Amino acid sequence: MSPMNRRPSSLLSALTAAGLLGFFMTNGLAQQAGSGFVLKLDGALTETRPPSQALPAYGRAWVVEGRPEEQTTLIGDAEVRRAGSVIRGDRITYTSSTDELVATGNVRVTRDGNVFTGPALQLRVDANEGTFTSPDYYLALQGGGRGHAERIDFLGPGRALASRATFTTCGPETPDWQISSRSLFIDQDDDRGVSRSAVLSFKGAPLLASPYFAFSLGNERKSGFLAPSFGITSRSGVDLMVPWYWNISHDTDATLYPRVSTRRGMQLGGELRYMRDNFAGETRFEANPYDQEAGSSRHFWHTRQSFSNLGGWGGGWDMRGVSDDRYFVDYSRSIVTSADRVLPRTVSFGRGLSEDWSMTVLVQKFQSILDARPGPYEREPQVVTRWLARDRGGFDMNSTFDVTQFISPDAVRPSGTRLVANPSVSWPIRRPGWFAVPKATVHATSYQVNTALGTDYGLQRVVPTLSFDSGMVFERPHTYAGRDITQTLEPRLFYVRTPYRDQSAFPVFDTAPADFNFAQLFSDNTFIGNDRIADVNQLTAAAVSRLIDPQTGAEGLRFATGFRSYFSDQQVSIPGVAPRTDRRSDLLVAAAGPLGSHWSIDTGLQYSMATTVLPRFSVVGRYLPPDGRVLNAGVRYRRDQLGQIDVSTRWPIVDGWSSLVRLNYSFLSEGYDPVSRVENTRGFVESLMGFEYTASCWALRVLTQQFRTAANASTTAFFLQLELNGLGTIGQNPFLVLQRNIPGYRLPQGTLEPGSRYFGYE
């Protein structure tokens, strides 16, 4: 949900925003322009009417009787049109002296696609006072809507009272669900409605009831209760939440989440959001004063803020915290949040100093839990200054100056200050069909290290790097699957030379070996971070081939391959990682894109040419036709880390029923899962099974989910949701769970665009 866009779901606002009062909001029944009526062409078909536009009325019938200055009666297929509104009936009478319009017999009123029908309408036009007897109505809302009222009393401009009103988006015969209200008061000037004794029925049985319900008529937010949600998890038991929304101001709101669960007790959550011109932010919290299972109080909090152009400065903060190590294990509702181990607390701000210079200041601390202790180094602070100058006499120049104070999270590892200067200059040559970029870089570093024993020492190094990047692009017409396409061949060579500097005595504050992938192939350092600069003498060779639609430019299949050749052994390493001695890297191969008939594929592998094994591979196929069916199947393997078979689907069974399945099975029994951070064992890492029933005006979703949260521990959750089209949902919303577990899943009912001024024109 986008910021500042939340409001209580309106059970009966559908009866108001449709524009029933708008039929009769103009003064006078007929106006003339000059000596006669004037028709004005609107060739642009504009969606809004100019406020100064005259509003004449036009009438027709088989018989017209009376005098316009006294009383006019239209008899037989009578019709009156005015400003997009149409009133029809067997007989329509307008009396000038009393400003009263009376329509009887098959009365039909339409405006902007909304239709009201009934036996009789009586209205004092200027005062907008009168009665519509026993009207049926169809409302041109998103998803449509219909209903019936015993009567509608017009109480003045913008005010009306509907008695015994109903609303549903189902068909006219015996709707599956319906809202009934004893009375419904509408005040358009105040943009509010009040319903009394409202009852929501499903399949003839009352489901929810409210003696008093106030709501906003338009898209304005209004304070009040949101739809309740409930669910079941193995760690919390039966869980019921009733949110309350507080619309504090036009740019600030808050939501409170009172929650009760059978195993955890009472819990209170909340969210505060605000959005100003130059800054925005939100703060969330969850607090349980006494967890019945743990026997103690527990909490979670998360606050983030961003600001820009405040005296030329921009920045913000993002901070999280929990009360104890197992909070996410016990309270999380997905495998992603249960895997959180390091919670950053970051404050940063920066500004541009001139056209070429900028500066950023960052302070970062962490709360580390479970197996992530002692955690990463904290930065208190980090100050980075950058200078970037492009196309200065054909040269691009870039310099980064970084000063960071690293604080050790434990009493064993050293702390210290690191100063980095990293200037570079390149001469990019880009021509149609080819490019070449020679580049020179210097990496100068100075350390002042404080050991755990209280001794201090300093270290310095200067490491130069030369690189040359080049590539070409070839194109040719080709035919694929019976279609004309353009095929490209894009070879690329990248050479890097960095001499050896002994760095074994240098501390490791923020550095790790870089993952070997296509993006890293064209990096001049095999480490991430500034504590190690790898000695390299290597050449990267890669090629990409793409299939492109020559008419639209859309990319179809893409193929890529690449590897490195090393001309010397690498000597620089970090503790615990052996330096590289191979003369050739592993070979990377990838292919991705549509295959036709709604099939697509995304594959990649890493092949060791030295040992002829596959350290890593991934094959994922997807079937996604437009009728809502989804099928995903894949295998992912990473030596000693990941080995999983993943299948997910949404597939129709019969008569509106569809199955919802996701099975993620691990076939490894060693190493640690990189997502859940749980030790690998053979078995299901995550599974989801359920059903979805879709009717014309409602949908039901029932599913159960299980995922690992720790070694020999898992969480099982149960979801039950009833969705009433055009109204809202009841129960715990599983959409995000389904969207993450079944890629490509989408709701059966699409969101309609807002109605046009010309929709339903008569």
PDB file of N, CA and C in Angstrom, residues 391-465:
ATOM      1  N   ASP A 391      34.136  13.807 -19.524  1.00  0.00           N
ATOM      2  CA  ASP A 391      34.432  14.405 -20.832  1.00  0.00           C
ATOM      3  C   ASP A 391      35.205  15.713 -20.684  1.00  0.00           C
ATOM      4  N   ARG A 392      36.295  15.642 -19.960  1.00  0.00           N
ATOM      5  CA  ARG A 392      37.207  16.777 -19.863  1.00  0.00           C
ATOM      6  C   ARG A 392      38.332  16.544 -20.868  1.00  0.00           C
ATOM      7  N   GLY A 393      38.171  17.127 -22.045  1.00  0.00           N
ATOM      8  CA  GLY A 393      39.135  16.874 -23.107  1.00  0.00           C
ATOM      9  C   GLY A 393      39.120  15.435 -23.577  1.00  0.00           C
ATOM     10  N   GLY A 394      37.954  14.760 -23.458  1.00  0.00           N
ATOM     11  CA  GLY A 394      37.831  13.360 -23.838  1.00  0.00           C
ATOM     12  C   GLY A 394      38.097  12.391 -22.710  1.00  0.00           C
ATOM     13  N   PHE A 395      38.516  12.885 -21.547  1.00  0.00           N
ATOM     14  CA  PHE A 395      38.833  12.021 -20.414  1.00  0.00           C
ATOM     15  C   PHE A 395      37.716  12.087 -19.363  1.00  0.00           C
ATOM     16  N   ASP A 396      37.494  10.953 -18.694  1.00  0.00           N
ATOM     17  CA  ASP A 396      36.628  10.880 -17.520  1.00  0.00           C
ATOM     18  C   ASP A 396      37.512  10.686 -16.299  1.00  0.00           C
ATOM     19  N   MET A 397      37.281  11.508 -15.273  1.00  0.00           N
ATOM     20  CA  MET A 397      38.094  11.423 -14.058  1.00  0.00           C
ATOM     21  C   MET A 397      37.184  11.230 -12.852  1.00  0.00           C
ATOM     22  N   ASN A 398      37.622  10.366 -11.955  1.00  0.00           N
ATOM     23  CA  ASN A 398      36.807  10.017 -10.793  1.00  0.00           C
ATOM     24  C   ASN A 398      37.738   9.803  -9.606  1.00  0.00           C
ATOM     25  N   SER A 399      37.425  10.426  -8.484  1.00  0.00           N
ATOM     26  CA  SER A 399      38.233  10.246  -7.278  1.00  0.00           C
ATOM     27  C   SER A 399      37.310  10.066  -6.089  1.00  0.00           C
ATOM     28  N   THR A 400      37.659   9.092  -5.235  1.00  0.00           N
ATOM     29  CA  THR A 400      36.913   8.833  -4.009  1.00  0.00           C
ATOM     30  C   THR A 400      37.868   8.915  -2.830  1.00  0.00           C
ATOM     31  N   PHE A 401      37.474   9.682  -1.818  1.00  0.00           N
ATOM     32  CA  PHE A 401      38.258   9.814  -0.594  1.00  0.00           C
ATOM     33  C   PHE A 401      37.368   9.369   0.564  1.00  0.00           C
ATOM     34  N   ASP A 402      37.833   8.334   1.279  1.00  0.00           N
ATOM     35  CA  ASP A 402      37.004   7.672   2.290  1.00  0.00           C
ATOM     36  C   ASP A 402      37.777   7.612   3.604  1.00  0.00           C
ATOM     37  N   VAL A 403      37.193   8.194   4.651  1.00  0.00           N
ATOM     38  CA  VAL A 403      37.767   8.102   5.994  1.00  0.00           C
ATOM     39  C   VAL A 403      36.733   7.416   6.881  1.00  0.00           C
ATOM     40  N   THR A 404      37.118   6.277   7.484  1.00  0.00           N
ATOM     41  CA  THR A 404      36.171   5.499   8.281  1.00  0.00           C
ATOM     42  C   THR A 404      36.812   5.090   9.596  1.00  0.00           C
ATOM     43  N   GLN A 405      36.050   5.268  10.675  1.00  0.00           N
ATOM     44  CA  GLN A 405      36.442   4.763  11.985  1.00  0.00           C
ATOM     45  C   GLN A 405      35.677   3.470  12.227  1.00  0.00           C
ATOM     46  N   PHE A 406      36.390   2.335  12.261  1.00  0.00           N
ATOM     47  CA  PHE A 406      35.776   1.029  12.466  1.00  0.00           C
ATOM     48  C   PHE A 406      35.867   0.641  13.939  1.00  0.00           C
ATOM     49  N   ILE A 407      34.730   0.235  14.503  1.00  0.00           N
ATOM     50  CA  ILE A 407      34.664  -0.194  15.896  1.00  0.00           C
ATOM     51  C   ILE A 407      34.353  -1.681  15.923  1.00  0.00           C
ATOM     52  N   SER A 408      35.201  -2.448  16.612  1.00  0.00           N
ATOM     53  CA  SER A 408      34.990  -3.890  16.695  1.00  0.00           C
ATOM     54  C   SER A 408      33.798  -4.198  17.595  1.00  0.00           C
ATOM     55  N   PRO A 409      32.952  -5.163  17.195  1.00  0.00           N
ATOM     56  CA  PRO A 409      31.808  -5.528  18.040  1.00  0.00           C
ATOM     57  C   PRO A 409      32.183  -6.441  19.200  1.00  0.00           C
ATOM     58  N   ASP A 410      33.440  -6.861  19.286  1.00  0.00           N
ATOM     59  CA  ASP A 410      33.861  -7.724  20.390  1.00  0.00           C
ATOM     60  C   ASP A 410      35.207  -7.241  20.908  1.00  0.00           C
ATOM     61  N   ALA A 411      35.711  -7.925  21.911  1.00  0.00           N
ATOM     62  CA  ALA A 411      36.970  -7.521  22.546  1.00  0.00           C
ATOM     63  C   ALA A 411      38.167  -8.264  21.979  1.00  0.00           C
ATOM     64  N   VAL A 412      37.991  -8.968  20.863  1.00  0.00           N
ATOM     65  CA  VAL A 412      39.072  -9.770  20.298  1.00  0.00           C
ATOM     66  C   VAL A 412      39.665  -9.107  19.067  1.00  0.00           C
ATOM     67  N   ARG A 413      38.808  -8.695  18.148  1.00  0.00           N
ATOM     68  CA  ARG A 413      39.292  -8.126  16.900  1.00  0.00           C
ATOM     69  C   ARG A 413      39.723  -6.677  17.085  1.00  0.00           C
ATOM     70  N   PRO A 414      40.683  -6.209  16.273  1.00  0.00           N
ATOM     71  CA  PRO A 414      41.160  -4.830  16.405  1.00  0.00           C
ATOM     72  C   PRO A 414      40.148  -3.835  15.845  1.00  0.00           C
ATOM     73  N   SER A 415      40.233  -2.607  16.316  1.00  0.00           N
ATOM     74  CA  SER A 415      39.507  -1.483  15.742  1.00  0.00           C
ATOM     75  C   SER A 415      40.511  -0.598  15.028  1.00  0.00           C
ATOM     76  N   GLY A 416      40.030   0.453  14.381  1.00  0.00           N
ATOM     77  CA  GLY A 416      40.979   1.324  13.718  1.00  0.00           C
ATOM     78  C   GLY A 416      40.327   2.316  12.786  1.00  0.00           C
ATOM     79  N   THR A 417      41.186   3.178  12.241  1.00  0.00           N
ATOM     80  CA  THR A 417      40.766   4.190  11.277  1.00  0.00           C
ATOM     81  C   THR A 417      41.438   3.899   9.945  1.00  0.00           C
ATOM     82  N   ARG A 418      40.655   3.985   8.874  1.00  0.00           N
ATOM     83  CA  ARG A 418      41.189   3.720   7.534  1.00  0.00           C
ATOM     84  C   ARG A 418      40.928   4.923   6.635  1.00  0.00           C
ATOM     85  N   LEU A 419      41.976   5.366   5.959  1.00  0.00           N
ATOM     86  CA  LEU A 419      41.881   6.452   4.990  1.00  0.00           C
ATOM     87  C   LEU A 419      42.170   5.886   3.608  1.00  0.00           C
ATOM     88  N   VAL A 420      41.247   6.094   2.665  1.00  0.00           N
ATOM     89  CA  VAL A 420      41.384   5.566   1.311  1.00  0.00           C
ATOM     90  C   VAL A 420      41.294   6.716   0.321  1.00  0.00           C
ATOM     91  N   ALA A 421      42.236   6.760  -0.618  1.00  0.00           N
ATOM     92  CA  ALA A 421      42.174   7.663  -1.764  1.00  0.00           C
ATOM     93  C   ALA A 421      42.222   6.806  -3.022  1.00  0.00           C
ATOM     94  N   ASN A 422      41.234   6.982  -3.892  1.00  0.00           N
ATOM     95  CA  ASN A 422      41.093   6.082  -5.043  1.00  0.00           C
ATOM     96  C   ASN A 422      40.804   6.892  -6.314  1.00  0.00           C
ATOM     97  N   PRO A 423      41.819   7.616  -6.831  1.00  0.00           N
ATOM     98  CA  PRO A 423      41.611   8.371  -8.071  1.00  0.00           C
ATOM     99  C   PRO A 423      41.756   7.478  -9.301  1.00  0.00           C
ATOM    100  N   SER A 424      41.035   7.828 -10.364  1.00  0.00           N
ATOM    101  CA  SER A 424      41.135   7.086 -11.623  1.00  0.00           C
ATOM    102  C   SER A 424      40.890   8.037 -12.781  1.00  0.00           C
ATOM    103  N   VAL A 425      41.456   7.688 -13.935  1.00  0.00           N
ATOM    104  CA  VAL A 425      41.241   8.444 -15.161  1.00  0.00           C
ATOM    105  C   VAL A 425      41.070   7.451 -16.301  1.00  0.00           C
ATOM    106  N   SER A 426      40.089   7.696 -17.152  1.00  0.00           N
ATOM    107  CA  SER A 426      39.838   6.816 -18.293  1.00  0.00           C
ATOM    108  C   SER A 426      39.632   7.658 -19.544  1.00  0.00           C
ATOM    109  N   TRP A 427      39.831   7.007 -20.689  1.00  0.00           N
ATOM    110  CA  TRP A 427      39.656   7.672 -21.992  1.00  0.00           C
ATOM    111  C   TRP A 427      38.683   6.834 -22.818  1.00  0.00           C
ATOM    112  N   PRO A 428      37.371   7.019 -22.607  1.00  0.00           N
ATOM    113  CA  PRO A 428      36.401   6.189 -23.334  1.00  0.00           C
ATOM    114  C   PRO A 428      36.303   6.584 -24.801  1.00  0.00           C
ATOM    115  N   ILE A 429      36.403   5.589 -25.642  1.00  0.00           N
ATOM    116  CA  ILE A 429      36.244   5.776 -27.090  1.00  0.00           C
ATOM    117  C   ILE A 429      35.049   4.933 -27.514  1.00  0.00           C
ATOM    118  N   ARG A 430      33.976   5.574 -27.906  1.00  0.00           N
ATOM    119  CA  ARG A 430      32.753   4.856 -28.277  1.00  0.00           C
ATOM    120  C   ARG A 430      32.357   5.264 -29.686  1.00  0.00           C
ATOM    121  N   ARG A 431      32.230   4.265 -30.527  1.00  0.00           N
ATOM    122  CA  ARG A 431      31.851   4.462 -31.919  1.00  0.00           C
ATOM    123  C   ARG A 431      30.736   3.484 -32.262  1.00  0.00           C
ATOM    124  N   PRO A 432      29.977   3.751 -33.319  1.00  0.00           N
ATOM    125  CA  PRO A 432      28.937   2.788 -33.723  1.00  0.00           C
ATOM    126  C   PRO A 432      29.535   1.410 -33.977  1.00  0.00           C
ATOM    127  N   GLY A 433      29.101   0.430 -33.203  1.00  0.00           N
ATOM    128  CA  GLY A 433      29.543  -0.941 -33.404  1.00  0.00           C
ATOM    129  C   GLY A 433      30.728  -1.362 -32.569  1.00  0.00           C
ATOM    130  N   TRP A 434      31.402  -0.440 -31.856  1.00  0.00           N
ATOM    131  CA  TRP A 434      32.528  -0.854 -31.031  1.00  0.00           C
ATOM    132  C   TRP A 434      32.840   0.209 -29.976  1.00  0.00           C
ATOM    133  N   PHE A 435      33.608  -0.194 -28.953  1.00  0.00           N
ATOM    134  CA  PHE A 435      34.063   0.740 -27.927  1.00  0.00           C
ATOM    135  C   PHE A 435      35.386   0.248 -27.365  1.00  0.00           C
ATOM    136  N   ALA A 436      36.156   1.171 -26.784  1.00  0.00           N
ATOM    137  CA  ALA A 436      37.411   0.852 -26.104  1.00  0.00           C
ATOM    138  C   ALA A 436      37.596   1.863 -24.983  1.00  0.00           C
ATOM    139  N   VAL A 437      37.975   1.354 -23.786  1.00  0.00           N
ATOM    140  CA  VAL A 437      38.121   2.229 -22.618  1.00  0.00           C
ATOM    141  C   VAL A 437      39.409   1.865 -21.879  1.00  0.00           C
ATOM    142  N   PRO A 438      40.525   2.543 -22.153  1.00  0.00           N
ATOM    143  CA  PRO A 438      41.708   2.382 -21.300  1.00  0.00           C
ATOM    144  C   PRO A 438      41.525   3.180 -20.011  1.00  0.00           C
ATOM    145  N   LYS A 439      42.047   2.631 -18.897  1.00  0.00           N
ATOM    146  CA  LYS A 439      41.802   3.253 -17.596  1.00  0.00           C
ATOM    147  C   LYS A 439      42.991   3.017 -16.677  1.00  0.00           C
ATOM    148  N   ALA A 440      43.329   4.034 -15.887  1.00  0.00           N
ATOM    149  CA  ALA A 440      44.388   3.920 -14.876  1.00  0.00           C
ATOM    150  C   ALA A 440      43.806   4.309 -13.521  1.00  0.00           C
ATOM    151  N   THR A 441      44.121   3.506 -12.494  1.00  0.00           N
ATOM    152  CA  THR A 441      43.583   3.716 -11.151  1.00  0.00           C
ATOM    153  C   THR A 441      44.707   3.586 -10.134  1.00  0.00           C
ATOM    154  N   VAL A 442      44.655   4.386  -9.092  1.00  0.00           N
ATOM    155  CA  VAL A 442      45.583   4.276  -7.966  1.00  0.00           C
ATOM    156  C   VAL A 442      44.760   4.091  -6.698  1.00  0.00           C
ATOM    157  N   HIS A 443      45.135   3.095  -5.901  1.00  0.00           N
ATOM    158  CA  HIS A 443      44.444   2.815  -4.646  1.00  0.00           C
ATOM    159  C   HIS A 443      45.441   3.021  -3.517  1.00  0.00           C
ATOM    160  N   ALA A 444      45.319   4.160  -2.812  1.00  0.00           N
ATOM    161  CA  ALA A 444      46.221   4.491  -1.702  1.00  0.00           C
ATOM    162  C   ALA A 444      45.460   4.365  -0.390  1.00  0.00           C
ATOM    163  N   THR A 445      46.056   3.667   0.581  1.00  0.00           N
ATOM    164  CA  THR A 445      45.365   3.385   1.837  1.00  0.00           C
ATOM    165  C   THR A 445      46.312   3.593   3.011  1.00  0.00           C
ATOM    166  N   SER A 446      45.768   4.163   4.091  1.00  0.00           N
ATOM    167  CA  SER A 446      46.528   4.341   5.325  1.00  0.00           C
ATOM    168  C   SER A 446      45.668   3.874   6.490  1.00  0.00           C
ATOM    169  N   TYR A 447      46.273   3.080   7.396  1.00  0.00           N
ATOM    170  CA  TYR A 447      45.567   2.535   8.559  1.00  0.00           C
ATOM    171  C   TYR A 447      46.208   3.039   9.844  1.00  0.00           C
ATOM    172  N   GLN A 448      45.379   3.266  10.842  1.00  0.00           N
ATOM    173  CA  GLN A 448      45.829   3.426  12.212  1.00  0.00           C
ATOM    174  C   GLN A 448      45.042   2.414  13.032  1.00  0.00           C
ATOM    175  N   VAL A 449      45.710   1.332  13.467  1.00  0.00           N
ATOM    176  CA  VAL A 449      45.043   0.173  14.048  1.00  0.00           C
ATOM    177  C   VAL A 449      45.217   0.168  15.556  1.00  0.00           C
ATOM    178  N   ASN A 450      44.111  -0.128  16.270  1.00  0.00           N
ATOM    179  CA  ASN A 450      44.126  -0.277  17.731  1.00  0.00           C
ATOM    180  C   ASN A 450      43.807  -1.728  18.049  1.00  0.00           C
ATOM    181  N   THR A 451      44.766  -2.452  18.608  1.00  0.00           N
ATOM    182  CA  THR A 451      44.558  -3.868  18.888  1.00  0.00           C
ATOM    183  C   THR A 451      43.824  -4.053  20.210  1.00  0.00           C
ATOM    184  N   ALA A 452      43.348  -5.281  20.411  1.00  0.00           N
ATOM    185  CA  ALA A 452      42.640  -5.602  21.656  1.00  0.00           C
ATOM    186  C   ALA A 452      43.572  -5.562  22.856  1.00  0.00           C
ATOM    187  N   LEU A 453      44.887  -5.657  22.612  1.00  0.00           N
ATOM    188  CA  LEU A 453      45.864  -5.615  23.707  1.00  0.00           C
ATOM    189  C   LEU A 453      46.264  -4.196  24.066  1.00  0.00           C
ATOM    190  N   GLY A 454      45.738  -3.208  23.334  1.00  0.00           N
ATOM    191  CA  GLY A 454      46.030  -1.824  23.658  1.00  0.00           C
ATOM    192  C   GLY A 454      47.183  -1.230  22.893  1.00  0.00           C
ATOM    193  N   THR A 455      47.793  -1.962  21.973  1.00  0.00           N
ATOM    194  CA  THR A 455      48.889  -1.429  21.177  1.00  0.00           C
ATOM    195  C   THR A 455      48.346  -0.832  19.887  1.00  0.00           C
ATOM    196  N   ASP A 456      49.036   0.207  19.398  1.00  0.00           N
ATOM    197  CA  ASP A 456      48.646   0.884  18.166  1.00  0.00           C
ATOM    198  C   ASP A 456      49.766   0.763  17.145  1.00  0.00           C
ATOM    199  N   TYR A 457      49.382   0.693  15.877  1.00  0.00           N
ATOM    200  CA  TYR A 457      50.380   0.702  14.809  1.00  0.00           C
ATOM    201  C   TYR A 457      49.728   1.232  13.542  1.00  0.00           C
ATOM    202  N   GLY A 458      50.572   1.706  12.622  1.00  0.00           N
ATOM    203  CA  GLY A 458      50.091   2.254  11.366  1.00  0.00           C
ATOM    204  C   GLY A 458      50.590   1.446  10.181  1.00  0.00           C
ATOM    205  N   LEU A 459      49.798   1.434   9.111  1.00  0.00           N
ATOM    206  CA  LEU A 459      50.141   0.723   7.881  1.00  0.00           C
ATOM    207  C   LEU A 459      49.747   1.587   6.686  1.00  0.00           C
ATOM    208  N   GLN A 460      50.527   1.486   5.611  1.00  0.00           N
ATOM    209  CA  GLN A 460      50.213   2.212   4.380  1.00  0.00           C
ATOM    210  C   GLN A 460      50.498   1.325   3.175  1.00  0.00           C
ATOM    211  N   ARG A 461      49.793   1.607   2.091  1.00  0.00           N
ATOM    212  CA  ARG A 461      50.074   0.931   0.826  1.00  0.00           C
ATOM    213  C   ARG A 461      49.579   1.811  -0.313  1.00  0.00           C
ATOM    214  N   VAL A 462      50.222   1.654  -1.477  1.00  0.00           N
ATOM    215  CA  VAL A 462      49.802   2.309  -2.714  1.00  0.00           C
ATOM    216  C   VAL A 462      49.836   1.256  -3.805  1.00  0.00           C
ATOM    217  N   VAL A 463      48.693   1.025  -4.447  1.00  0.00           N
ATOM    218  CA  VAL A 463      48.580  -0.027  -5.455  1.00  0.00           C
ATOM    219  C   VAL A 463      48.023   0.580  -6.742  1.00  0.00           C
ATOM    220  N   PRO A 464      48.786   0.546  -7.849  1.00  0.00           N
ATOM    221  CA  PRO A 464      48.257   1.030  -9.129  1.00  0.00           C
ATOM    222  C   PRO A 464      47.557  -0.098  -9.894  1.00  0.00           C
ATOM    223  N   THR A 465      46.621   0.264 -10.750  1.00  0.00           N
ATOM    224  CA  THR A 465      45.909  -0.702 -11.590  1.00  0.00           C
ATOM    225  C   THR A 465      45.723  -0.107 -12.981  1.00  0.00           C
TER     226      THR A 465
END
